[in-house]
mmCIF file of C-alpha atoms and ligand atoms in Angstrom:
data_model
loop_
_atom_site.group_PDB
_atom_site.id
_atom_site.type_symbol
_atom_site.label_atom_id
_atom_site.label_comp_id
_atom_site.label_asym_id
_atom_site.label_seq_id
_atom_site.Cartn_x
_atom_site.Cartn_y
_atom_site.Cartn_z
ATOM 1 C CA UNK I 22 104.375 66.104 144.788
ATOM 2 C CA UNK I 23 107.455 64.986 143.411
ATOM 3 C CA UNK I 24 111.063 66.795 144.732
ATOM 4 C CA UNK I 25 112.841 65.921 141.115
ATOM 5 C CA UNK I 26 111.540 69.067 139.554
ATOM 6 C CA UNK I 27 112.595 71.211 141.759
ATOM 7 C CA UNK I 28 115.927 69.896 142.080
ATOM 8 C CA UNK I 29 116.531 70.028 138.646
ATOM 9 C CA UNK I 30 115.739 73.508 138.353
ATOM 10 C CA UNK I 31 118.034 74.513 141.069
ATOM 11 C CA UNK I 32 120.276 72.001 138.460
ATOM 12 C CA UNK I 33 119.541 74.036 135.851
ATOM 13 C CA UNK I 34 120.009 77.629 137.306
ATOM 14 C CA UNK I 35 123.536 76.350 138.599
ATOM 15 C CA UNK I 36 124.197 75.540 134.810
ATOM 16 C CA UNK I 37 122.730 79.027 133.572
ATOM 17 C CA UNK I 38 124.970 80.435 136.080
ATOM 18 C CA UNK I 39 128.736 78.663 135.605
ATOM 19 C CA UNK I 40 127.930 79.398 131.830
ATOM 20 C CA UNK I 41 127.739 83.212 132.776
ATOM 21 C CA UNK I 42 130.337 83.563 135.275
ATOM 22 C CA UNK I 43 132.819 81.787 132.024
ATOM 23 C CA UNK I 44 131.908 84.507 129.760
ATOM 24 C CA UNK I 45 131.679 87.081 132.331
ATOM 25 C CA UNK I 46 127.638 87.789 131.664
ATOM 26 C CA UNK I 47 125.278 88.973 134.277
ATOM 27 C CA UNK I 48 122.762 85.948 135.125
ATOM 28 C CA UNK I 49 120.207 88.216 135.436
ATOM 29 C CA UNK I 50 120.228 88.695 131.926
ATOM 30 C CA UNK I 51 119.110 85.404 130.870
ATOM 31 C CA UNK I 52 115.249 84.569 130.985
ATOM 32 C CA UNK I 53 114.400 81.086 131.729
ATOM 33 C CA UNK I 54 111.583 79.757 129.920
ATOM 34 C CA UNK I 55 110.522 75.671 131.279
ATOM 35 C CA UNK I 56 109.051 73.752 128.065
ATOM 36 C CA UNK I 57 106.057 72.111 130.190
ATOM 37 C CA UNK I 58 104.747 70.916 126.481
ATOM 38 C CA UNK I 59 103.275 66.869 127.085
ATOM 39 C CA UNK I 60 103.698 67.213 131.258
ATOM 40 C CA UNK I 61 100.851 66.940 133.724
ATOM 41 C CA UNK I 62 99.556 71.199 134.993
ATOM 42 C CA UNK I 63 100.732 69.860 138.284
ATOM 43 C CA UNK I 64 104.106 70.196 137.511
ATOM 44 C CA UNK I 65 104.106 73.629 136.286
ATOM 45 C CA UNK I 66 102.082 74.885 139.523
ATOM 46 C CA UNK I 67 104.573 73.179 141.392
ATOM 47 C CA UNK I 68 107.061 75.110 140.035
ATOM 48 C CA UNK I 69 105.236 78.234 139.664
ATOM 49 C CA UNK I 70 105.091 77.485 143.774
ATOM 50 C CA UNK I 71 108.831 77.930 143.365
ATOM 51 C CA UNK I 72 109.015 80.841 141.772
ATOM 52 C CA UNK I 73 109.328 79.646 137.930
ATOM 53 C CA UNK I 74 107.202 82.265 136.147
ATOM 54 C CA UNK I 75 108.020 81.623 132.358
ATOM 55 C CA UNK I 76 106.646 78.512 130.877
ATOM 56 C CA UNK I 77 106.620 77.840 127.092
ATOM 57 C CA UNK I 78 104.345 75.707 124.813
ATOM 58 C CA UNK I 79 104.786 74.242 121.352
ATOM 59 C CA UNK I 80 101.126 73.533 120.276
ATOM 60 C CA UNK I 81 98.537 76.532 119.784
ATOM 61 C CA UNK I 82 95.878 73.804 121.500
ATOM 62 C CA UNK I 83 97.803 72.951 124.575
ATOM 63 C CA UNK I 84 98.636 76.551 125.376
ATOM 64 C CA UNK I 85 95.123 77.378 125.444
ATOM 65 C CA UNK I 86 94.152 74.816 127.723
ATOM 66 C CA UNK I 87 97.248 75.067 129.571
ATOM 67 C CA UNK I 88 96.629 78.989 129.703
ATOM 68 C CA UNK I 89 92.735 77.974 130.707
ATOM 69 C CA UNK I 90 93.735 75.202 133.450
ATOM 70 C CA UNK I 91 96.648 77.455 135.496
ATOM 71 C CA UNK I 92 94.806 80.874 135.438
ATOM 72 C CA UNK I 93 97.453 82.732 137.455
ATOM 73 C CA UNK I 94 98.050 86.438 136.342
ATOM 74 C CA UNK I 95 101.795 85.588 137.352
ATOM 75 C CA UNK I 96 102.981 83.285 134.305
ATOM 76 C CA UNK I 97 104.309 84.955 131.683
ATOM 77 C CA UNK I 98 102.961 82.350 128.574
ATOM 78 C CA UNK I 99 105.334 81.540 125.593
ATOM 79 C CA UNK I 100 104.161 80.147 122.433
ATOM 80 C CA UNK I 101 107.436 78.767 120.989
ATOM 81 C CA UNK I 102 105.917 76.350 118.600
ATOM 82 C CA UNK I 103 105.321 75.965 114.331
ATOM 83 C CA UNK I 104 103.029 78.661 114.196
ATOM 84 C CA UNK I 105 100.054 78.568 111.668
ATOM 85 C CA UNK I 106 98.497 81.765 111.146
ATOM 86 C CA UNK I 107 95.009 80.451 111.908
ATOM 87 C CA UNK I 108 95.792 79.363 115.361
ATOM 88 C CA UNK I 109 96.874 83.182 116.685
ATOM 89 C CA UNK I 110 93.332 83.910 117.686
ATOM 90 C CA UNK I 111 92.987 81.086 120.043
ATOM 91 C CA UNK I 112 95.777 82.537 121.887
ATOM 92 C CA UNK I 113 95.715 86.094 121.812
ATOM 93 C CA UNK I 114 93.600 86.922 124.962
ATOM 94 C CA UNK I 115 96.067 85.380 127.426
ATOM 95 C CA UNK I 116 99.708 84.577 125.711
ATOM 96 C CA UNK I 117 102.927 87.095 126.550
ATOM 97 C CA UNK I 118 105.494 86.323 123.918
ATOM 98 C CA UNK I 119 105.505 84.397 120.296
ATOM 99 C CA UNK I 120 108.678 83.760 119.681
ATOM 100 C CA UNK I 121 108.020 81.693 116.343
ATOM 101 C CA UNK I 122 107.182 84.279 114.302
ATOM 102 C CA UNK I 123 108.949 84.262 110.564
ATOM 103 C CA UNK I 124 106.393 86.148 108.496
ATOM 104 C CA UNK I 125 104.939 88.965 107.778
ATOM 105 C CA UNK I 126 101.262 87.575 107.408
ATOM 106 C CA UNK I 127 101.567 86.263 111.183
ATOM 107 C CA UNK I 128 102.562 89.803 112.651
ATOM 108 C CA UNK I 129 99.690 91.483 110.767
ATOM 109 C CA UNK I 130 97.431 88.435 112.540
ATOM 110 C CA UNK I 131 99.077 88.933 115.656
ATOM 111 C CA UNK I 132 98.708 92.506 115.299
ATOM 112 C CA UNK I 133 94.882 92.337 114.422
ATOM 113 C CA UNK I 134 94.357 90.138 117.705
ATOM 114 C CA UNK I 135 95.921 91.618 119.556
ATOM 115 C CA UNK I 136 94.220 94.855 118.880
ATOM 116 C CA UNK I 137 90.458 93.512 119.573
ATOM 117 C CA UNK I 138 91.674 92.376 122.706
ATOM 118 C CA UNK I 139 93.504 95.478 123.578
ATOM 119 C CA UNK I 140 96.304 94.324 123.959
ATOM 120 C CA UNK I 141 100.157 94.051 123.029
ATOM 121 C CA UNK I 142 102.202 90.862 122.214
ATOM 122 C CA UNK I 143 105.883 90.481 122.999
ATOM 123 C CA UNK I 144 107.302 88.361 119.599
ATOM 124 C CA UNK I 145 110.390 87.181 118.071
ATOM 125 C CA UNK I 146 111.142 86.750 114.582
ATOM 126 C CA UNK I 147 112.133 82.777 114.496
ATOM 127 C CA UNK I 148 115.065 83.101 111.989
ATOM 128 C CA UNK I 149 116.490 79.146 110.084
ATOM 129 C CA UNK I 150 120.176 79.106 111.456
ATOM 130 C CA UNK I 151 120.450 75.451 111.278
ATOM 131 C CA UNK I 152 121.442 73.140 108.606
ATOM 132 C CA UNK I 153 118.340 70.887 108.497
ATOM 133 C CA UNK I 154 116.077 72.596 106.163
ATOM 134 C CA UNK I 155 113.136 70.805 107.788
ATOM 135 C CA UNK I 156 113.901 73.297 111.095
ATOM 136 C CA UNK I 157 111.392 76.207 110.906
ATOM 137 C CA UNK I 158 111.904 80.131 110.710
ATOM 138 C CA UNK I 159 112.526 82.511 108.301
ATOM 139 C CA UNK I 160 115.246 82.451 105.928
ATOM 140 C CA UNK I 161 118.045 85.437 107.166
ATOM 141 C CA UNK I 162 117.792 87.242 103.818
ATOM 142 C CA UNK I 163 113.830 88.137 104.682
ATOM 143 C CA UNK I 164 114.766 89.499 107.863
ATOM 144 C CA UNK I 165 115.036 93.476 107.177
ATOM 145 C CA UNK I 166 111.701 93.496 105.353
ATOM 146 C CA UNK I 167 110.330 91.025 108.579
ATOM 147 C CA UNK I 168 111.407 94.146 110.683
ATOM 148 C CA UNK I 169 110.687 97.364 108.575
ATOM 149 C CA UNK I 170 107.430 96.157 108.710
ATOM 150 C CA UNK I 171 106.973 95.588 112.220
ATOM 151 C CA UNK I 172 108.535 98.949 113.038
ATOM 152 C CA UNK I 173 105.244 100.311 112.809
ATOM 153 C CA UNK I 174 102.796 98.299 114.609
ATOM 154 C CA UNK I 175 101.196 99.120 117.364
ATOM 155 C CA UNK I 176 99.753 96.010 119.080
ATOM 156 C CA UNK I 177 102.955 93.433 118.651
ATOM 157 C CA UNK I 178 106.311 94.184 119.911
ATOM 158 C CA UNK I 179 109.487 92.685 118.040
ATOM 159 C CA UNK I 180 111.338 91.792 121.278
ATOM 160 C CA UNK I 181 114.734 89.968 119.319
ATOM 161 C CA UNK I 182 115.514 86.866 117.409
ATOM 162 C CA UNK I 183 114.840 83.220 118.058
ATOM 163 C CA UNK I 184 116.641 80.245 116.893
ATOM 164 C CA UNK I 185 117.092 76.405 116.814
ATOM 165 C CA UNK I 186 120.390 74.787 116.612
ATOM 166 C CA UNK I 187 120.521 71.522 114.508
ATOM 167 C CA UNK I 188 119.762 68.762 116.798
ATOM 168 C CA UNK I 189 123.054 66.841 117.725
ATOM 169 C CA UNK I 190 125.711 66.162 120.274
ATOM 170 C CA UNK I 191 128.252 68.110 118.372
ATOM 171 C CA UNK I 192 127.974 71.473 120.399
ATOM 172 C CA UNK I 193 130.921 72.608 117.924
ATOM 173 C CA UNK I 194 128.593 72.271 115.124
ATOM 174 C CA UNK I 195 125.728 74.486 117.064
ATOM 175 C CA UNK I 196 128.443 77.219 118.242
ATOM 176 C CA UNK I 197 128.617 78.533 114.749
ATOM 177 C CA UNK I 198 124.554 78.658 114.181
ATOM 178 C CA UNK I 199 123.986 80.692 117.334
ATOM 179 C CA UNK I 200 126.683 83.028 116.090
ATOM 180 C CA UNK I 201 125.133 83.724 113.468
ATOM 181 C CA UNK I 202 122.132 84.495 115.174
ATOM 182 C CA UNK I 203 123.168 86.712 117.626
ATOM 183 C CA UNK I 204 125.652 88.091 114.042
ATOM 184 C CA UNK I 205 122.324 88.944 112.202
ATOM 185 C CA UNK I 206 120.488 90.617 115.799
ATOM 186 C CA UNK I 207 123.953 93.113 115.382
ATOM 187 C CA UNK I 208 123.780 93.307 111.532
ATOM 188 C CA UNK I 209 119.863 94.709 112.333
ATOM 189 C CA UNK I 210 120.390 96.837 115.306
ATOM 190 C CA UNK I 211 119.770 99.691 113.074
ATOM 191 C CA UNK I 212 116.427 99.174 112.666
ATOM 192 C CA UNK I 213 115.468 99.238 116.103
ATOM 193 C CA UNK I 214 112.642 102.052 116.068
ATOM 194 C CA UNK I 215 108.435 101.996 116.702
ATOM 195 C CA UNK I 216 107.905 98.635 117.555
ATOM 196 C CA UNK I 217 111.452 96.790 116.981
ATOM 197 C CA UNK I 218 113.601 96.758 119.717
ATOM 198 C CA UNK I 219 116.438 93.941 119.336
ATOM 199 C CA UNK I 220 117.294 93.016 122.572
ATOM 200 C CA UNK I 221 116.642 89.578 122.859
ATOM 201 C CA UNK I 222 118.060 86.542 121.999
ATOM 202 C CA UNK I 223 116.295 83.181 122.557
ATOM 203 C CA UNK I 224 118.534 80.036 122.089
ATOM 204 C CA UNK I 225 119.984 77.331 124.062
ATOM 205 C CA UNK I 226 118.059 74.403 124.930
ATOM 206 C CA UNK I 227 118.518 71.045 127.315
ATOM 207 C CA UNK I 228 121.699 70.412 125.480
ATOM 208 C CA UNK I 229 123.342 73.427 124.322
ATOM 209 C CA UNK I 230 122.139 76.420 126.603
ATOM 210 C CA UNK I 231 125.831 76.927 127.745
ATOM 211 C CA UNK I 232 127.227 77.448 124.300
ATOM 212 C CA UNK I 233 123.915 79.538 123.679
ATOM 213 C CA UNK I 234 124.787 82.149 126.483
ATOM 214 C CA UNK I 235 128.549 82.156 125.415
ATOM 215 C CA UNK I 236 127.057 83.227 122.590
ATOM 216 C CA UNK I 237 124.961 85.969 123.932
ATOM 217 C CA UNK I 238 121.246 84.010 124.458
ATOM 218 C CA UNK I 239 119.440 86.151 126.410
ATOM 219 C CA UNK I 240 116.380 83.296 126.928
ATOM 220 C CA UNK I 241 116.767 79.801 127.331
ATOM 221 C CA UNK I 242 113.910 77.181 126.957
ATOM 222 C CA UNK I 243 114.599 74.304 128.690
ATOM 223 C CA UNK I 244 112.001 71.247 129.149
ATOM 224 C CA UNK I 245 113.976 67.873 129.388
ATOM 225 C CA UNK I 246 116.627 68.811 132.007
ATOM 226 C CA UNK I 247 113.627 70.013 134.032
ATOM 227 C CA UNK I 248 110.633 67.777 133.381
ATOM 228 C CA UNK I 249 112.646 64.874 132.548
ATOM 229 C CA UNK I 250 112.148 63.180 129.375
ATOM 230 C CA UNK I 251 108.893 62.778 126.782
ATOM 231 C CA UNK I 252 107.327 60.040 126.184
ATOM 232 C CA UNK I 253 106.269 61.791 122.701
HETATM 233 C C1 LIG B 327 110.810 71.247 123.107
HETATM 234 C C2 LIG B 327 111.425 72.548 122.777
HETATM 235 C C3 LIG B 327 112.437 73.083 123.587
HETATM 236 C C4 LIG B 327 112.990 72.375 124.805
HETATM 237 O O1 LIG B 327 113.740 71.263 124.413
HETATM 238 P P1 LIG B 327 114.558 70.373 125.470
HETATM 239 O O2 LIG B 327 115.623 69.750 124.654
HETATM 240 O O3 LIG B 327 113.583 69.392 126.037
HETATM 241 O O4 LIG B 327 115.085 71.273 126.518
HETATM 242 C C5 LIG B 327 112.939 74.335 123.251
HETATM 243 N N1 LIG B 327 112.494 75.013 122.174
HETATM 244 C C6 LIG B 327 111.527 74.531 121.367
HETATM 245 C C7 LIG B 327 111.084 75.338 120.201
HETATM 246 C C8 LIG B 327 110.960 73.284 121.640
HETATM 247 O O5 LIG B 327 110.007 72.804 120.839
#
């Protein structure tokens, strides 16, 4: 038992909460997600122990082992990951949100699994507002026909947007991309209806969660400031 990890998530609720007292936001609001992808299932039942509850993975075969190993009815399972259509069944029995959904062929899986198992899946629609083509998500232009088609499912659950800044030190340069995230969740409001309810936004990482919540993120997913770093 190690006390780093759970000093660095008091560390990292402390930040979560100085960002929201500058822009006058309710803490509450903002969903912490810990990024356990590559560390040990000790350290997530540690901080499970301590309350943690949201815990996000980036690779369809770790979440299922990860959702197999810490089979606790509390944790609330994200997949947050590039998400191949083919690997939805291995997680639809057990996983709580998607949030890297940017097509419609993935909702109608997600909707089809979903259904056998009875159940319904919180997703986001992963939308490209950075300016490294290699980052995934849809493009913003296919987002209204992303949503009028989810409107009427009845399995999956269009929870918001999710986005990933370009990856630098320049939080001037990401200030603009989560603007236009959280610009395109307003621009779409009007479709809300059925299934799509807007109300999320997930964005802000390790390096840039406080410009994300000045900017209205609504999730954070944090794994380096609370694991410590990867070895890959
Ligand atoms: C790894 C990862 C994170 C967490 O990144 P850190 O910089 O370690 O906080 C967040 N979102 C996604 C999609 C990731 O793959």
């Amino acid at each position: 038992m190690s006390d780093h990890l759970l000093e660095n998530l008091d560390a990292i609720k402390n930040r979560i909460r100085s960002a929201c007292d500058r822009s006058g936001r309710n803490p509450e609001e903002i969903t912490l997600v810990a990024v356990s992808k590559t560390k040990p299932d000790e350290d997530v039942v540690q901080l499970l122990k301590a309350g943690q509850v949201h815990f996000g993975e980036n690779r369809a075969k770790a979440l299922e082992d990860r959702m197999s190993s810490i089979n606790d009815e509390a944790v609330h399972w994200h997949f947050i990951g590039n998400l191949q259509t083919n690997k939805i069944k291995y997680m639809a029995h057990r996983v709580n949100w998607i949030q890297s959904i940017h097509k419609k062929k993935a909702l109608k899986e997600v909707e089809k699994r979903a259904g056998e198992e009875n159940r319904v899946i919180d997703v986001l629609i992963q939308v490209n507002i950075s300016s490294e083509d290699q980052k995934s998500g849809c493009d913003p232009k296919e987002l209204e026909s992303i949503l009028k088609y989810a409107q009427n499912l009845k399995h999956t659950r269009v929870q918001g947007l999710m986005g990933m800044a370009t990856f630098t030190d320049d939080l001037e340069q990401v200030r603009p991309e989560f603007k236009l995230l959280r610009s395109l969740r307003d621009e779409y409001l009007h479709l809300n209806g059925g299934a799509v309810d807007l109300k999320h936004l997930s964005m802000g990482m390790t390096n840039d969660l406080e410009v994300a919540i000045e900017e209205g993120a609504t999730m954070v997913r944090v794994g380096t400031a609370i694991f410590g770093e990867r070895n890959y």
